[in-house]
Coordinates of C-alpha atoms in Angstrom, one line a residue:
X1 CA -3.1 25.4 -24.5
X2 CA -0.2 23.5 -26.1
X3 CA 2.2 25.1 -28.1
X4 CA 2.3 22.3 -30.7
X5 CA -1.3 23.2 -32.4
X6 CA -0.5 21.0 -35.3
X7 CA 1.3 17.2 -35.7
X8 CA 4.4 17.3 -37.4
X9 CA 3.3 13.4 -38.9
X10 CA -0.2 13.2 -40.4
X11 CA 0.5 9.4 -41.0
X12 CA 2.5 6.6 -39.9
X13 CA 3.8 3.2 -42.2
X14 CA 2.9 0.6 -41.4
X15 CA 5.5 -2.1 -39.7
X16 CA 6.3 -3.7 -42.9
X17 CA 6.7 -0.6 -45.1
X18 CA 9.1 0.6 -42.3
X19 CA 11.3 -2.4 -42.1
X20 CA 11.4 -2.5 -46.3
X21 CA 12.3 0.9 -45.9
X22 CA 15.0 0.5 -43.3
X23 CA 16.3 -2.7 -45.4
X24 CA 16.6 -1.1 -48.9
X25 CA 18.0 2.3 -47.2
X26 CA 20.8 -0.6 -45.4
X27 CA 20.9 -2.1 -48.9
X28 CA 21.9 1.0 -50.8
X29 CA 24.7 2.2 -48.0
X30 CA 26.5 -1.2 -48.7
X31 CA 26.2 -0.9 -52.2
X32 CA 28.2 2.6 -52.0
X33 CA 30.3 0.9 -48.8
X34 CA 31.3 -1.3 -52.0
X35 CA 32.9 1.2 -53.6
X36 CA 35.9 1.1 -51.2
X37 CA 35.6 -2.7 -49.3
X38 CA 35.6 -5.3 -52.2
X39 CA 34.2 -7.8 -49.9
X40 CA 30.9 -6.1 -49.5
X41 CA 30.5 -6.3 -53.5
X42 CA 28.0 -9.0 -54.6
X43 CA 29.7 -11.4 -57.1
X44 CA 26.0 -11.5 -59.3
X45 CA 26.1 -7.6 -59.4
X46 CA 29.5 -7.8 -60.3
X47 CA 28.9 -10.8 -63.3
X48 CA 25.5 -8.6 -64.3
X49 CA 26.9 -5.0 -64.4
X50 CA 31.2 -5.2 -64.2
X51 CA 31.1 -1.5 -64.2
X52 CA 28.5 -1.0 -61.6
X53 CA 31.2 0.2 -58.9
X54 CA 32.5 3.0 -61.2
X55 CA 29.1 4.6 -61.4
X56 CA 27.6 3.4 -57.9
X57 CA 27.7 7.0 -55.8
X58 CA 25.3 8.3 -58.6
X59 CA 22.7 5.7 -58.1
X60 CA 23.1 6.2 -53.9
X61 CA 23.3 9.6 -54.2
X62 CA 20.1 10.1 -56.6
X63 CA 18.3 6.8 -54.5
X64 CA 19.1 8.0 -50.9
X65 CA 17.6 12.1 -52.2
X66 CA 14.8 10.7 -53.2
X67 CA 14.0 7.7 -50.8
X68 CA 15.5 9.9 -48.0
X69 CA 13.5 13.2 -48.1
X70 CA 10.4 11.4 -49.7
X71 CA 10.1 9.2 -47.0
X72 CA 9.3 11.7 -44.4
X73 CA 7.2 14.2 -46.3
X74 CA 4.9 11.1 -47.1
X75 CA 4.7 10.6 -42.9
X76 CA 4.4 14.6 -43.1
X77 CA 1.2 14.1 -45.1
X78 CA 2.8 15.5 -48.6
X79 CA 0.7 14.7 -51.5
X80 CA 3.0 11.5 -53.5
X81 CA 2.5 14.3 -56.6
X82 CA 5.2 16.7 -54.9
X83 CA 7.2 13.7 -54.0
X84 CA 7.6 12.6 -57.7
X85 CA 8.5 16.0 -58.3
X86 CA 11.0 15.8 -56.2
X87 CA 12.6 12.7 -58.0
X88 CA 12.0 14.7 -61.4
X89 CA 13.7 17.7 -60.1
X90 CA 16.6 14.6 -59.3
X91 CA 16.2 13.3 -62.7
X92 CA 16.5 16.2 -64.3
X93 CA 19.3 17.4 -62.8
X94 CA 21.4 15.1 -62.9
X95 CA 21.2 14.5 -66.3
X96 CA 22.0 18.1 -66.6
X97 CA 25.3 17.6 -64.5
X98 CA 26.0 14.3 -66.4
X99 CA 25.5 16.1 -69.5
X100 CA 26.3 19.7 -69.9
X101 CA 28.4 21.1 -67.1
X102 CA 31.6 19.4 -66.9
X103 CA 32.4 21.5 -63.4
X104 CA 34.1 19.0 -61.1
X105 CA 33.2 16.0 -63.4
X106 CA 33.6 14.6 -66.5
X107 CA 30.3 14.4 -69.0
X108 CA 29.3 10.7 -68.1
X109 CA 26.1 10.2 -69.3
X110 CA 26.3 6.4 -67.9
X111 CA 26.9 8.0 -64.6
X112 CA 23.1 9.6 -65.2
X113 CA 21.8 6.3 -66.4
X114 CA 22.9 5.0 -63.0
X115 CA 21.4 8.0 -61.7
X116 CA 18.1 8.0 -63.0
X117 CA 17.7 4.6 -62.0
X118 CA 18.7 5.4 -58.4
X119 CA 15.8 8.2 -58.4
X120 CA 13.5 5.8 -60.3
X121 CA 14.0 2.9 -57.7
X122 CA 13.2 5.1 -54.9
X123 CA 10.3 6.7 -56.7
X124 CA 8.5 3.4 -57.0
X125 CA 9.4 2.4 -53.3
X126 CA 7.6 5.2 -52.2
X127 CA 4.5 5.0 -54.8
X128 CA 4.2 1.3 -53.1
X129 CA 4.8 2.8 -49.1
X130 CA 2.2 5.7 -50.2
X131 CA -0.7 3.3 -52.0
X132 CA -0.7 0.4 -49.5
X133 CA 1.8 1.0 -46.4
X134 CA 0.6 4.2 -45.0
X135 CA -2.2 5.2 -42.1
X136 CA -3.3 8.1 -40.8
X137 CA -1.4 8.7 -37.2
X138 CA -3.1 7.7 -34.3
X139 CA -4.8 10.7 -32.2
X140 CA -3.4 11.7 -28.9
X141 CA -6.3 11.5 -26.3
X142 CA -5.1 13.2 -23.3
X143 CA -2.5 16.1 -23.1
X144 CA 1.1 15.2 -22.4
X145 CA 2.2 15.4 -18.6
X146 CA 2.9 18.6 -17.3
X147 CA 1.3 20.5 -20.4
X148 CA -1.1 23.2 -19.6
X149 CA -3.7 21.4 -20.8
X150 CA -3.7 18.8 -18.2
X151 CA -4.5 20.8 -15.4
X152 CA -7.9 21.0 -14.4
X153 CA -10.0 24.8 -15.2

């Protein structure tokens, strides 16, 4: 008998809810890799929100938590209920950081605007992923090679 008794991935996205994943997790690294290398900053990001660089870590920060460990508990077969409560929890606490302890940071509440919006944005990218861009995983239908189970009686 195998070892493995359960999958570790009850479901699988499909190929276009893994490629808009891959692109807005690319998109949101060069928006913080604009924080240092003014060349990756986008002149109509720049014209719409001037400020957007001061406050851009807390939008990738809150974005990539959310996004990043949503992403595989949805594959993992969490219900999208404990997901969201994950991106509360984010919500929450940042504007708890932003707002009441001032321990390595200055009260910003901006900062948890940015924040919020970061955890909001990846909320709703995995809602979408989880209604329409999910499958259950395919079944295995013969035991890996050299697995006990391949062995005849």
């Amino acid at each position: 008998m195998s070892v493995l008794t359960r999958r570790t991935y009850t479901r699988v996205p499909t190929p276009l809810a893994a490629v808009g994943y891959l692109l807005a997790f690319v998109a949101v690294c060069l928006l913080l890799a604009g924080r240092k290398v003014e060349g990756l900053r986008p002149e109509l990001l720049l014209a719409l929100a001037p400020t957007f660089y001061s406050h851009v870590y807390n939008f990738g920060l809150s974005y990539l938590c959310v996004a990043g460990i949503g992403y595989p508990w949805l594959m993992m077969g969490v219900p999208m209920r404990k997901v969201a409560l994950l991106g509360a929890a984010t919500i929450v606490l940042n504007l708890l950081y932003e707002g009441l302890l001032p321990i390595l940071n200055t009260r910003d509440m901006v900062d948890a605007v940015y924040g919020v919006v970061g955890a909001v944005l990846g909320l709703l990218l995995l809602c979408a992923i989880d209604r329409w861009w999910m499958r259950p995983a395919p079944v295995a239908t013969s035991a890996p090679a050299g697995s006990d189970d391949a062995s005849p009686g």
